[in-house]
Amino acid sequence: MESAALRYFREVAATGSVTRAGANLFVAPSAVSRQIRLLEDDLGVPLFTRGARGMTLTAAGHHVLEFATHTRQRAADLRAELDADRHGVRGHVVIATVEGPLSRYIPDALAALAPTHPDVRIDVRVAGSHDVGAAVAEGSAHLGFVFGPPTRSDIVTLRDQPLPLSLMVRPGHPLAGRPACSLRDLGDHPVALPGQHFGIRQEVDRACAETGTHLRINYEANSLALLRDIAVRTGTAIFMTAEDTAPELARGTLVRVPLTDRRLTATRLTLVKGLTPYSSPATRIVGDALLAAMNGSR
């Protein structure tokens, strides 16, 4: 299903070393080198730069790695398809996601699938929107949830739906009693933001650029759970959706102040997949369950 040349190439790309690749593949380094040379001769371009620090991919090498990754995934999906014909649907599906869907959509989908598809293994990986998009595009995740519209042309939108941002503050904050506020209303009030790879941060940064607003950023973290805790404990303002802060809103430890900035009220959650037209039976079933969970939230 996959040539030795591509298999050896992927291992050298992953390890940066012919010797380590050979050890991982249980073959002699000379065999690995020979397959890499044959592949480069066949394609007519160098795939690696050889240096004192090891083997690094050239621009052409990155293209071949993308092809090799999709080839391996396509082979795995084909095996799953054939196996489904014989034994019913089974397989391994990776969902990369921002934190928001963890509170509802993904648990709802898993609960729906558990009694009917026990042989489908689902791996949920949490990351910022940037990394989710990269994982889906590169094939290390089959499906993904990103915050906001996809910023890449190599992933496909399956569904999106409104998920507006609000300002979240603890009771007693100077802005807590307002019916609504804008970015400019924050003035010198301290805020906490997620890292640059998070869709929330990207939308807030764009909105600030559009309105000429400079926020006083006191805290930055790559965990929305930590940011919520910071807001509750320190009185710092945060930008999140009602879904992200549902437990705190229910307990009354945070209150929601609607925002008036158009970019922040128009944010959306998007379910995406890779460009490949083929999906394994397991991926299709999980995707359908996620779509049903999103439809059921309306």
PDB file of C-alpha atoms in Angstrom:
ATOM      1  CA  MET A   1       0.000   0.000   0.000  1.00  0.00           C
ATOM      2  CA  GLU A   2       2.980   2.317   0.513  1.00  0.00           C
ATOM      3  CA  SER A   3       6.392   2.197  -1.146  1.00  0.00           C
ATOM      4  CA  ALA A   4       9.526   1.678   0.899  1.00  0.00           C
ATOM      5  CA  ALA A   5      10.876   4.963  -0.461  1.00  0.00           C
ATOM      6  CA  LEU A   6       7.961   6.973   0.964  1.00  0.00           C
ATOM      7  CA  ARG A   7       8.019   5.098   4.257  1.00  0.00           C
ATOM      8  CA  TYR A   8      11.757   5.662   4.683  1.00  0.00           C
ATOM      9  CA  PHE A   9      11.411   9.281   3.568  1.00  0.00           C
ATOM     10  CA  ARG A  10       8.751   9.978   6.230  1.00  0.00           C
ATOM     11  CA  GLU A  11      10.930   8.474   8.941  1.00  0.00           C
ATOM     12  CA  VAL A  12      13.979  10.559   7.966  1.00  0.00           C
ATOM     13  CA  ALA A  13      11.779  13.669   7.877  1.00  0.00           C
ATOM     14  CA  ALA A  14      10.498  12.849  11.382  1.00  0.00           C
ATOM     15  CA  THR A  15      13.892  12.048  12.926  1.00  0.00           C
ATOM     16  CA  GLY A  16      16.228  14.264  10.905  1.00  0.00           C
ATOM     17  CA  SER A  17      18.677  11.396  10.722  1.00  0.00           C
ATOM     18  CA  VAL A  18      19.283   8.445   8.402  1.00  0.00           C
ATOM     19  CA  THR A  19      20.794   6.474  11.267  1.00  0.00           C
ATOM     20  CA  ARG A  20      17.854   7.018  13.616  1.00  0.00           C
ATOM     21  CA  ALA A  21      15.406   6.330  10.804  1.00  0.00           C
ATOM     22  CA  GLY A  22      17.134   3.032  10.059  1.00  0.00           C
ATOM     23  CA  ALA A  23      17.026   2.053  13.735  1.00  0.00           C
ATOM     24  CA  ASN A  24      13.304   2.839  13.948  1.00  0.00           C
ATOM     25  CA  LEU A  25      12.600   0.902  10.750  1.00  0.00           C
ATOM     26  CA  PHE A  26      14.921  -2.001  11.661  1.00  0.00           C
ATOM     27  CA  VAL A  27      16.890  -1.629   8.431  1.00  0.00           C
ATOM     28  CA  ALA A  28      20.462  -0.610   7.673  1.00  0.00           C
ATOM     29  CA  PRO A  29      21.130   3.138   7.293  1.00  0.00           C
ATOM     30  CA  SER A  30      22.583   2.405   3.848  1.00  0.00           C
ATOM     31  CA  ALA A  31      19.202   1.028   2.752  1.00  0.00           C
ATOM     32  CA  VAL A  32      17.500   4.195   3.930  1.00  0.00           C
ATOM     33  CA  SER A  33      20.032   6.390   2.121  1.00  0.00           C
ATOM     34  CA  ARG A  34      19.593   4.382  -1.067  1.00  0.00           C
ATOM     35  CA  GLN A  35      15.799   4.764  -1.018  1.00  0.00           C
ATOM     36  CA  ILE A  36      16.076   8.515  -0.400  1.00  0.00           C
ATOM     37  CA  ARG A  37      18.512   8.873  -3.320  1.00  0.00           C
ATOM     38  CA  LEU A  38      16.215   6.846  -5.578  1.00  0.00           C
ATOM     39  CA  LEU A  39      13.263   9.041  -4.629  1.00  0.00           C
ATOM     40  CA  GLU A  40      15.236  12.226  -5.267  1.00  0.00           C
ATOM     41  CA  ASP A  41      16.464  10.865  -8.619  1.00  0.00           C
ATOM     42  CA  ASP A  42      12.914   9.910  -9.582  1.00  0.00           C
ATOM     43  CA  LEU A  43      11.508  13.341  -8.696  1.00  0.00           C
ATOM     44  CA  GLY A  44      14.519  15.272  -9.988  1.00  0.00           C
ATOM     45  CA  VAL A  45      14.849  17.496  -6.906  1.00  0.00           C
ATOM     46  CA  PRO A  46      16.711  17.315  -3.577  1.00  0.00           C
ATOM     47  CA  LEU A  47      14.334  16.535  -0.707  1.00  0.00           C
ATOM     48  CA  PHE A  48      16.764  17.151   2.162  1.00  0.00           C
ATOM     49  CA  THR A  49      19.547  19.523   3.034  1.00  0.00           C
ATOM     50  CA  ARG A  50      22.380  17.518   4.567  1.00  0.00           C
ATOM     51  CA  GLY A  51      24.262  19.313   7.315  1.00  0.00           C
ATOM     52  CA  ALA A  52      26.126  18.879  10.585  1.00  0.00           C
ATOM     53  CA  ARG A  53      22.842  19.040  12.472  1.00  0.00           C
ATOM     54  CA  GLY A  54      21.181  16.359  10.397  1.00  0.00           C
ATOM     55  CA  MET A  55      18.717  16.162   7.539  1.00  0.00           C
ATOM     56  CA  THR A  56      16.268  19.028   7.047  1.00  0.00           C
ATOM     57  CA  LEU A  57      13.517  19.159   4.462  1.00  0.00           C
ATOM     58  CA  THR A  58      13.833  21.403   1.425  1.00  0.00           C
ATOM     59  CA  ALA A  59      10.792  23.231   0.063  1.00  0.00           C
ATOM     60  CA  ALA A  60      10.228  20.303  -2.303  1.00  0.00           C
ATOM     61  CA  GLY A  61      10.667  17.931   0.603  1.00  0.00           C
ATOM     62  CA  HIS A  62       7.806  19.597   2.483  1.00  0.00           C
ATOM     63  CA  HIS A  63       5.523  19.030  -0.521  1.00  0.00           C
ATOM     64  CA  VAL A  64       6.520  15.377  -0.691  1.00  0.00           C
ATOM     65  CA  LEU A  65       5.966  14.973   3.048  1.00  0.00           C
ATOM     66  CA  GLU A  66       2.445  16.316   2.682  1.00  0.00           C
ATOM     67  CA  PHE A  67       1.831  13.844  -0.135  1.00  0.00           C
ATOM     68  CA  ALA A  68       3.324  10.966   1.875  1.00  0.00           C
ATOM     69  CA  THR A  69       1.205  11.813   4.902  1.00  0.00           C
ATOM     70  CA  HIS A  70      -1.998  11.872   2.853  1.00  0.00           C
ATOM     71  CA  THR A  71      -0.993   8.645   1.102  1.00  0.00           C
ATOM     72  CA  ARG A  72      -0.571   6.866   4.424  1.00  0.00           C
ATOM     73  CA  GLN A  73      -3.883   8.227   5.716  1.00  0.00           C
ATOM     74  CA  ARG A  74      -5.650   7.246   2.487  1.00  0.00           C
ATOM     75  CA  ALA A  75      -4.280   3.705   2.812  1.00  0.00           C
ATOM     76  CA  ALA A  76      -5.473   3.506   6.417  1.00  0.00           C
ATOM     77  CA  ASP A  77      -8.903   4.792   5.414  1.00  0.00           C
ATOM     78  CA  LEU A  78      -9.121   2.228   2.614  1.00  0.00           C
ATOM     79  CA  ARG A  79      -8.310  -0.576   5.021  1.00  0.00           C
ATOM     80  CA  ALA A  80     -10.989   0.751   7.370  1.00  0.00           C
ATOM     81  CA  GLU A  81     -13.503   0.829   4.515  1.00  0.00           C
ATOM     82  CA  LEU A  82     -12.767  -2.774   3.579  1.00  0.00           C
ATOM     83  CA  ASP A  83     -12.810  -3.832   7.218  1.00  0.00           C
ATOM     84  CA  ALA A  84     -16.192  -2.123   7.677  1.00  0.00           C
ATOM     85  CA  ASP A  85     -17.585  -4.203   4.823  1.00  0.00           C
ATOM     86  CA  ARG A  86     -16.555  -7.367   6.664  1.00  0.00           C
ATOM     87  CA  HIS A  87     -17.007  -6.577  10.344  1.00  0.00           C
ATOM     88  CA  GLY A  88     -18.964  -3.334  10.690  1.00  0.00           C
ATOM     89  CA  VAL A  89     -17.603   0.150  11.247  1.00  0.00           C
ATOM     90  CA  ARG A  90     -14.474   0.434  13.330  1.00  0.00           C
ATOM     91  CA  GLY A  91     -11.454   2.673  13.256  1.00  0.00           C
ATOM     92  CA  HIS A  92      -9.576   5.552  14.853  1.00  0.00           C
ATOM     93  CA  VAL A  93     -10.768   9.142  14.429  1.00  0.00           C
ATOM     94  CA  VAL A  94      -8.810  12.163  15.673  1.00  0.00           C
ATOM     95  CA  ILE A  95     -10.724  15.358  16.492  1.00  0.00           C
ATOM     96  CA  ALA A  96      -8.630  18.485  17.002  1.00  0.00           C
ATOM     97  CA  THR A  97     -10.572  21.226  18.717  1.00  0.00           C
ATOM     98  CA  VAL A  98     -10.559  24.528  20.511  1.00  0.00           C
ATOM     99  CA  GLU A  99     -11.845  24.292  24.089  1.00  0.00           C
ATOM    100  CA  GLY A 100     -15.394  25.549  23.539  1.00  0.00           C
ATOM    101  CA  PRO A 101     -16.920  22.374  21.989  1.00  0.00           C
ATOM    102  CA  LEU A 102     -15.637  20.305  24.922  1.00  0.00           C
ATOM    103  CA  SER A 103     -18.488  21.579  27.061  1.00  0.00           C
ATOM    104  CA  ARG A 104     -21.284  20.345  24.819  1.00  0.00           C
ATOM    105  CA  TYR A 105     -20.906  19.338  21.179  1.00  0.00           C
ATOM    106  CA  ILE A 106     -18.189  16.725  21.557  1.00  0.00           C
ATOM    107  CA  PRO A 107     -19.654  15.083  24.699  1.00  0.00           C
ATOM    108  CA  ASP A 108     -23.086  15.015  23.017  1.00  0.00           C
ATOM    109  CA  ALA A 109     -21.611  13.353  19.932  1.00  0.00           C
ATOM    110  CA  LEU A 110     -19.656  10.794  21.969  1.00  0.00           C
ATOM    111  CA  ALA A 111     -22.751   9.937  24.008  1.00  0.00           C
ATOM    112  CA  ALA A 112     -24.748   9.377  20.826  1.00  0.00           C
ATOM    113  CA  LEU A 113     -22.055   7.148  19.291  1.00  0.00           C
ATOM    114  CA  ALA A 114     -21.178   5.045  22.342  1.00  0.00           C
ATOM    115  CA  PRO A 115     -24.127   2.585  22.243  1.00  0.00           C
ATOM    116  CA  THR A 116     -24.140   2.120  18.453  1.00  0.00           C
ATOM    117  CA  HIS A 117     -20.456   2.227  17.452  1.00  0.00           C
ATOM    118  CA  PRO A 118     -18.358   0.818  20.303  1.00  0.00           C
ATOM    119  CA  ASP A 119     -15.532  -0.148  17.923  1.00  0.00           C
ATOM    120  CA  VAL A 120     -14.870   3.431  16.809  1.00  0.00           C
ATOM    121  CA  ARG A 121     -11.988   4.850  18.812  1.00  0.00           C
ATOM    122  CA  ILE A 122     -12.053   8.652  19.144  1.00  0.00           C
ATOM    123  CA  ASP A 123      -9.037  10.729  20.119  1.00  0.00           C
ATOM    124  CA  VAL A 124      -9.794  14.344  21.121  1.00  0.00           C
ATOM    125  CA  ARG A 125      -6.864  16.790  21.091  1.00  0.00           C
ATOM    126  CA  VAL A 126      -7.257  20.344  22.385  1.00  0.00           C
ATOM    127  CA  ALA A 127      -5.321  23.196  20.768  1.00  0.00           C
ATOM    128  CA  GLY A 128      -5.669  26.757  19.538  1.00  0.00           C
ATOM    129  CA  SER A 129      -7.426  27.466  16.237  1.00  0.00           C
ATOM    130  CA  HIS A 130      -4.151  27.884  14.332  1.00  0.00           C
ATOM    131  CA  ASP A 131      -2.866  24.470  15.405  1.00  0.00           C
ATOM    132  CA  VAL A 132      -6.257  22.818  14.840  1.00  0.00           C
ATOM    133  CA  GLY A 133      -6.304  24.060  11.258  1.00  0.00           C
ATOM    134  CA  ALA A 134      -2.743  22.840  10.686  1.00  0.00           C
ATOM    135  CA  ALA A 135      -3.515  19.393  12.134  1.00  0.00           C
ATOM    136  CA  VAL A 136      -6.546  18.926   9.879  1.00  0.00           C
ATOM    137  CA  ALA A 137      -4.746  20.233   6.780  1.00  0.00           C
ATOM    138  CA  GLU A 138      -1.702  18.024   7.371  1.00  0.00           C
ATOM    139  CA  GLY A 139      -3.766  14.915   8.087  1.00  0.00           C
ATOM    140  CA  SER A 140      -2.838  14.358  11.742  1.00  0.00           C
ATOM    141  CA  ALA A 141      -6.498  15.064  12.626  1.00  0.00           C
ATOM    142  CA  HIS A 142      -9.540  13.935  10.654  1.00  0.00           C
ATOM    143  CA  LEU A 143     -11.941  16.614  11.906  1.00  0.00           C
ATOM    144  CA  GLY A 144     -11.519  19.908  13.724  1.00  0.00           C
ATOM    145  CA  PHE A 145     -13.339  22.736  15.448  1.00  0.00           C
ATOM    146  CA  VAL A 146     -11.857  26.194  14.905  1.00  0.00           C
ATOM    147  CA  PHE A 147     -13.008  29.487  16.359  1.00  0.00           C
ATOM    148  CA  GLY A 148     -13.875  31.942  13.624  1.00  0.00           C
ATOM    149  CA  PRO A 149     -13.641  31.312   9.880  1.00  0.00           C
ATOM    150  CA  PRO A 150     -10.871  28.990   8.651  1.00  0.00           C
ATOM    151  CA  THR A 151      -7.765  30.958   7.731  1.00  0.00           C
ATOM    152  CA  ARG A 152      -6.394  28.225   5.441  1.00  0.00           C
ATOM    153  CA  SER A 153      -7.392  27.266   1.905  1.00  0.00           C
ATOM    154  CA  ASP A 154      -6.506  23.592   2.447  1.00  0.00           C
ATOM    155  CA  ILE A 155      -9.376  22.759   4.807  1.00  0.00           C
ATOM    156  CA  VAL A 156     -13.112  22.538   4.133  1.00  0.00           C
ATOM    157  CA  THR A 157     -15.978  23.927   6.215  1.00  0.00           C
ATOM    158  CA  LEU A 158     -18.619  21.335   7.110  1.00  0.00           C
ATOM    159  CA  ARG A 159     -20.738  23.670   9.213  1.00  0.00           C
ATOM    160  CA  ASP A 160     -20.425  26.895  11.140  1.00  0.00           C
ATOM    161  CA  GLN A 161     -22.714  28.636  13.556  1.00  0.00           C
ATOM    162  CA  PRO A 162     -22.735  31.888  15.526  1.00  0.00           C
ATOM    163  CA  LEU A 163     -20.730  31.891  18.745  1.00  0.00           C
ATOM    164  CA  PRO A 164     -20.391  35.531  19.852  1.00  0.00           C
ATOM    165  CA  LEU A 165     -17.783  36.694  22.311  1.00  0.00           C
ATOM    166  CA  SER A 166     -18.750  38.568  25.449  1.00  0.00           C
ATOM    167  CA  LEU A 167     -16.829  40.333  28.162  1.00  0.00           C
ATOM    168  CA  MET A 168     -16.772  38.183  31.306  1.00  0.00           C
ATOM    169  CA  VAL A 169     -16.065  39.801  34.675  1.00  0.00           C
ATOM    170  CA  ARG A 170     -16.732  38.896  38.275  1.00  0.00           C
ATOM    171  CA  PRO A 171     -19.573  40.579  40.184  1.00  0.00           C
ATOM    172  CA  GLY A 172     -18.537  43.987  41.498  1.00  0.00           C
ATOM    173  CA  HIS A 173     -16.323  44.796  38.518  1.00  0.00           C
ATOM    174  CA  PRO A 174     -16.903  48.405  37.357  1.00  0.00           C
ATOM    175  CA  LEU A 175     -18.337  47.111  34.056  1.00  0.00           C
ATOM    176  CA  ALA A 176     -20.436  44.325  35.568  1.00  0.00           C
ATOM    177  CA  GLY A 177     -23.665  46.301  35.749  1.00  0.00           C
ATOM    178  CA  ARG A 178     -23.629  47.604  32.195  1.00  0.00           C
ATOM    179  CA  PRO A 179     -26.173  46.359  29.640  1.00  0.00           C
ATOM    180  CA  ALA A 180     -23.364  46.336  27.039  1.00  0.00           C
ATOM    181  CA  CYS A 181     -19.874  47.729  26.449  1.00  0.00           C
ATOM    182  CA  SER A 182     -17.265  48.206  23.749  1.00  0.00           C
ATOM    183  CA  LEU A 183     -13.524  47.589  23.662  1.00  0.00           C
ATOM    184  CA  ARG A 184     -12.965  51.295  24.262  1.00  0.00           C
ATOM    185  CA  ASP A 185     -14.978  51.080  27.502  1.00  0.00           C
ATOM    186  CA  LEU A 186     -12.307  48.833  28.987  1.00  0.00           C
ATOM    187  CA  GLY A 187      -9.999  51.827  29.285  1.00  0.00           C
ATOM    188  CA  ASP A 188      -7.281  50.943  31.795  1.00  0.00           C
ATOM    189  CA  HIS A 189      -9.074  47.903  33.225  1.00  0.00           C
ATOM    190  CA  PRO A 190      -6.723  44.879  33.174  1.00  0.00           C
ATOM    191  CA  VAL A 191      -7.576  42.004  30.831  1.00  0.00           C
ATOM    192  CA  ALA A 192      -6.379  38.416  30.397  1.00  0.00           C
ATOM    193  CA  LEU A 193      -6.080  36.925  26.906  1.00  0.00           C
ATOM    194  CA  PRO A 194      -5.277  33.522  25.403  1.00  0.00           C
ATOM    195  CA  GLY A 195      -2.129  33.073  23.322  1.00  0.00           C
ATOM    196  CA  GLN A 196      -1.657  34.224  19.738  1.00  0.00           C
ATOM    197  CA  HIS A 197      -2.623  30.831  18.267  1.00  0.00           C
ATOM    198  CA  PHE A 198      -6.117  31.017  19.769  1.00  0.00           C
ATOM    199  CA  GLY A 199      -8.987  32.165  17.577  1.00  0.00           C
ATOM    200  CA  ILE A 200     -10.361  34.300  20.417  1.00  0.00           C
ATOM    201  CA  ARG A 201      -7.094  36.196  20.653  1.00  0.00           C
ATOM    202  CA  GLN A 202      -6.902  36.695  16.902  1.00  0.00           C
ATOM    203  CA  GLU A 203     -10.425  38.132  16.770  1.00  0.00           C
ATOM    204  CA  VAL A 204      -9.785  40.435  19.752  1.00  0.00           C
ATOM    205  CA  ASP A 205      -6.517  41.643  18.206  1.00  0.00           C
ATOM    206  CA  ARG A 206      -8.250  42.359  14.881  1.00  0.00           C
ATOM    207  CA  ALA A 207     -11.078  44.196  16.619  1.00  0.00           C
ATOM    208  CA  CYS A 208      -8.562  46.302  18.556  1.00  0.00           C
ATOM    209  CA  ALA A 209      -6.728  47.158  15.328  1.00  0.00           C
ATOM    210  CA  GLU A 210      -9.989  48.157  13.645  1.00  0.00           C
ATOM    211  CA  THR A 211     -11.056  50.403  16.527  1.00  0.00           C
ATOM    212  CA  GLY A 212      -7.620  51.743  17.475  1.00  0.00           C
ATOM    213  CA  THR A 213      -7.977  50.294  20.979  1.00  0.00           C
ATOM    214  CA  HIS A 214      -5.020  49.385  23.181  1.00  0.00           C
ATOM    215  CA  LEU A 215      -5.835  46.898  25.925  1.00  0.00           C
ATOM    216  CA  ARG A 216      -4.013  46.615  29.214  1.00  0.00           C
ATOM    217  CA  ILE A 217      -2.996  42.941  29.052  1.00  0.00           C
ATOM    218  CA  ASN A 218      -1.963  41.735  32.502  1.00  0.00           C
ATOM    219  CA  TYR A 219      -2.149  37.982  31.895  1.00  0.00           C
ATOM    220  CA  GLU A 220      -1.765  35.622  28.953  1.00  0.00           C
ATOM    221  CA  ALA A 221      -2.303  31.847  28.992  1.00  0.00           C
ATOM    222  CA  ASN A 222      -2.877  28.977  26.578  1.00  0.00           C
ATOM    223  CA  SER A 223      -5.679  27.545  28.745  1.00  0.00           C
ATOM    224  CA  LEU A 224      -9.208  28.932  28.812  1.00  0.00           C
ATOM    225  CA  ALA A 225      -9.799  27.169  32.130  1.00  0.00           C
ATOM    226  CA  LEU A 226      -6.903  29.069  33.677  1.00  0.00           C
ATOM    227  CA  LEU A 227      -8.124  32.359  32.198  1.00  0.00           C
ATOM    228  CA  ARG A 228     -11.564  31.798  33.752  1.00  0.00           C
ATOM    229  CA  ASP A 229      -9.935  31.126  37.109  1.00  0.00           C
ATOM    230  CA  ILE A 230      -7.811  34.264  36.765  1.00  0.00           C
ATOM    231  CA  ALA A 231     -10.948  36.306  36.073  1.00  0.00           C
ATOM    232  CA  VAL A 232     -12.737  34.889  39.120  1.00  0.00           C
ATOM    233  CA  ARG A 233      -9.787  35.259  41.494  1.00  0.00           C
ATOM    234  CA  THR A 234      -8.247  38.554  40.375  1.00  0.00           C
ATOM    235  CA  GLY A 235     -11.138  40.524  38.912  1.00  0.00           C
ATOM    236  CA  THR A 236      -9.434  40.686  35.507  1.00  0.00           C
ATOM    237  CA  ALA A 237     -11.744  40.894  32.479  1.00  0.00           C
ATOM    238  CA  ILE A 238     -11.695  38.137  29.853  1.00  0.00           C
ATOM    239  CA  PHE A 239     -13.259  37.624  26.418  1.00  0.00           C
ATOM    240  CA  MET A 240     -15.149  34.351  26.061  1.00  0.00           C
ATOM    241  CA  THR A 241     -18.355  32.810  24.822  1.00  0.00           C
ATOM    242  CA  ALA A 242     -21.297  31.957  27.063  1.00  0.00           C
ATOM    243  CA  GLU A 243     -20.616  28.260  26.362  1.00  0.00           C
ATOM    244  CA  ASP A 244     -17.003  28.562  27.526  1.00  0.00           C
ATOM    245  CA  THR A 245     -18.053  30.122  30.835  1.00  0.00           C
ATOM    246  CA  ALA A 246     -21.324  28.256  31.472  1.00  0.00           C
ATOM    247  CA  PRO A 247     -20.303  26.820  34.901  1.00  0.00           C
ATOM    248  CA  GLU A 248     -19.065  30.185  36.200  1.00  0.00           C
ATOM    249  CA  LEU A 249     -22.148  31.992  34.914  1.00  0.00           C
ATOM    250  CA  ALA A 250     -24.398  29.399  36.541  1.00  0.00           C
ATOM    251  CA  ARG A 251     -22.587  29.762  39.891  1.00  0.00           C
ATOM    252  CA  GLY A 252     -22.562  33.543  39.652  1.00  0.00           C
ATOM    253  CA  THR A 253     -18.780  33.786  39.946  1.00  0.00           C
ATOM    254  CA  LEU A 254     -18.670  35.539  36.557  1.00  0.00           C
ATOM    255  CA  VAL A 255     -21.218  37.750  34.835  1.00  0.00           C
ATOM    256  CA  ARG A 256     -21.622  38.404  31.126  1.00  0.00           C
ATOM    257  CA  VAL A 257     -21.453  41.877  29.595  1.00  0.00           C
ATOM    258  CA  PRO A 258     -22.486  41.845  25.893  1.00  0.00           C
ATOM    259  CA  LEU A 259     -20.052  43.531  23.522  1.00  0.00           C
ATOM    260  CA  THR A 260     -21.039  46.064  20.883  1.00  0.00           C
ATOM    261  CA  ASP A 261     -17.972  45.658  18.644  1.00  0.00           C
ATOM    262  CA  ARG A 262     -19.267  44.074  15.430  1.00  0.00           C
ATOM    263  CA  ARG A 263     -16.308  41.763  14.845  1.00  0.00           C
ATOM    264  CA  LEU A 264     -16.646  40.248  18.324  1.00  0.00           C
ATOM    265  CA  THR A 265     -20.398  39.746  18.111  1.00  0.00           C
ATOM    266  CA  ALA A 266     -20.099  38.043  14.703  1.00  0.00           C
ATOM    267  CA  THR A 267     -17.631  35.306  15.701  1.00  0.00           C
ATOM    268  CA  ARG A 268     -18.471  31.720  14.770  1.00  0.00           C
ATOM    269  CA  LEU A 269     -17.529  28.133  15.564  1.00  0.00           C
ATOM    270  CA  THR A 270     -16.563  26.096  12.489  1.00  0.00           C
ATOM    271  CA  LEU A 271     -16.349  22.326  11.991  1.00  0.00           C
ATOM    272  CA  VAL A 272     -13.718  21.508   9.353  1.00  0.00           C
ATOM    273  CA  LYS A 273     -12.098  18.584   7.570  1.00  0.00           C
ATOM    274  CA  GLY A 274      -9.220  18.168   5.122  1.00  0.00           C
ATOM    275  CA  LEU A 275      -9.445  18.717   1.371  1.00  0.00           C
ATOM    276  CA  THR A 276      -9.363  15.022   0.492  1.00  0.00           C
ATOM    277  CA  PRO A 277     -12.737  13.963  -0.945  1.00  0.00           C
ATOM    278  CA  TYR A 278     -12.521  10.569   0.760  1.00  0.00           C
ATOM    279  CA  SER A 279     -13.272   9.937   4.424  1.00  0.00           C
ATOM    280  CA  SER A 280     -13.244   6.604   6.218  1.00  0.00           C
ATOM    281  CA  PRO A 281     -16.578   5.177   7.441  1.00  0.00           C
ATOM    282  CA  ALA A 282     -15.574   5.949  11.025  1.00  0.00           C
ATOM    283  CA  THR A 283     -14.738   9.562  10.158  1.00  0.00           C
ATOM    284  CA  ARG A 284     -18.047   9.995   8.349  1.00  0.00           C
ATOM    285  CA  ILE A 285     -19.988   8.603  11.318  1.00  0.00           C
ATOM    286  CA  VAL A 286     -18.170  10.833  13.818  1.00  0.00           C
ATOM    287  CA  GLY A 287     -18.601  13.854  11.540  1.00  0.00           C
ATOM    288  CA  ASP A 288     -22.332  13.173  11.259  1.00  0.00           C
ATOM    289  CA  ALA A 289     -22.596  12.920  15.056  1.00  0.00           C
ATOM    290  CA  LEU A 290     -20.811  16.254  15.508  1.00  0.00           C
ATOM    291  CA  LEU A 291     -23.083  17.883  12.927  1.00  0.00           C
ATOM    292  CA  ALA A 292     -26.142  16.485  14.729  1.00  0.00           C
ATOM    293  CA  ALA A 293     -24.844  17.865  18.034  1.00  0.00           C
ATOM    294  CA  MET A 294     -24.405  21.288  16.457  1.00  0.00           C
ATOM    295  CA  ASN A 295     -27.865  21.136  14.882  1.00  0.00           C
ATOM    296  CA  GLY A 296     -29.381  20.157  18.208  1.00  0.00           C
ATOM    297  CA  SER A 297     -27.916  23.243  19.887  1.00  0.00           C
ATOM    298  CA  ARG A 298     -29.940  25.695  17.809  1.00  0.00           C
TER     299      ARG A 298
END
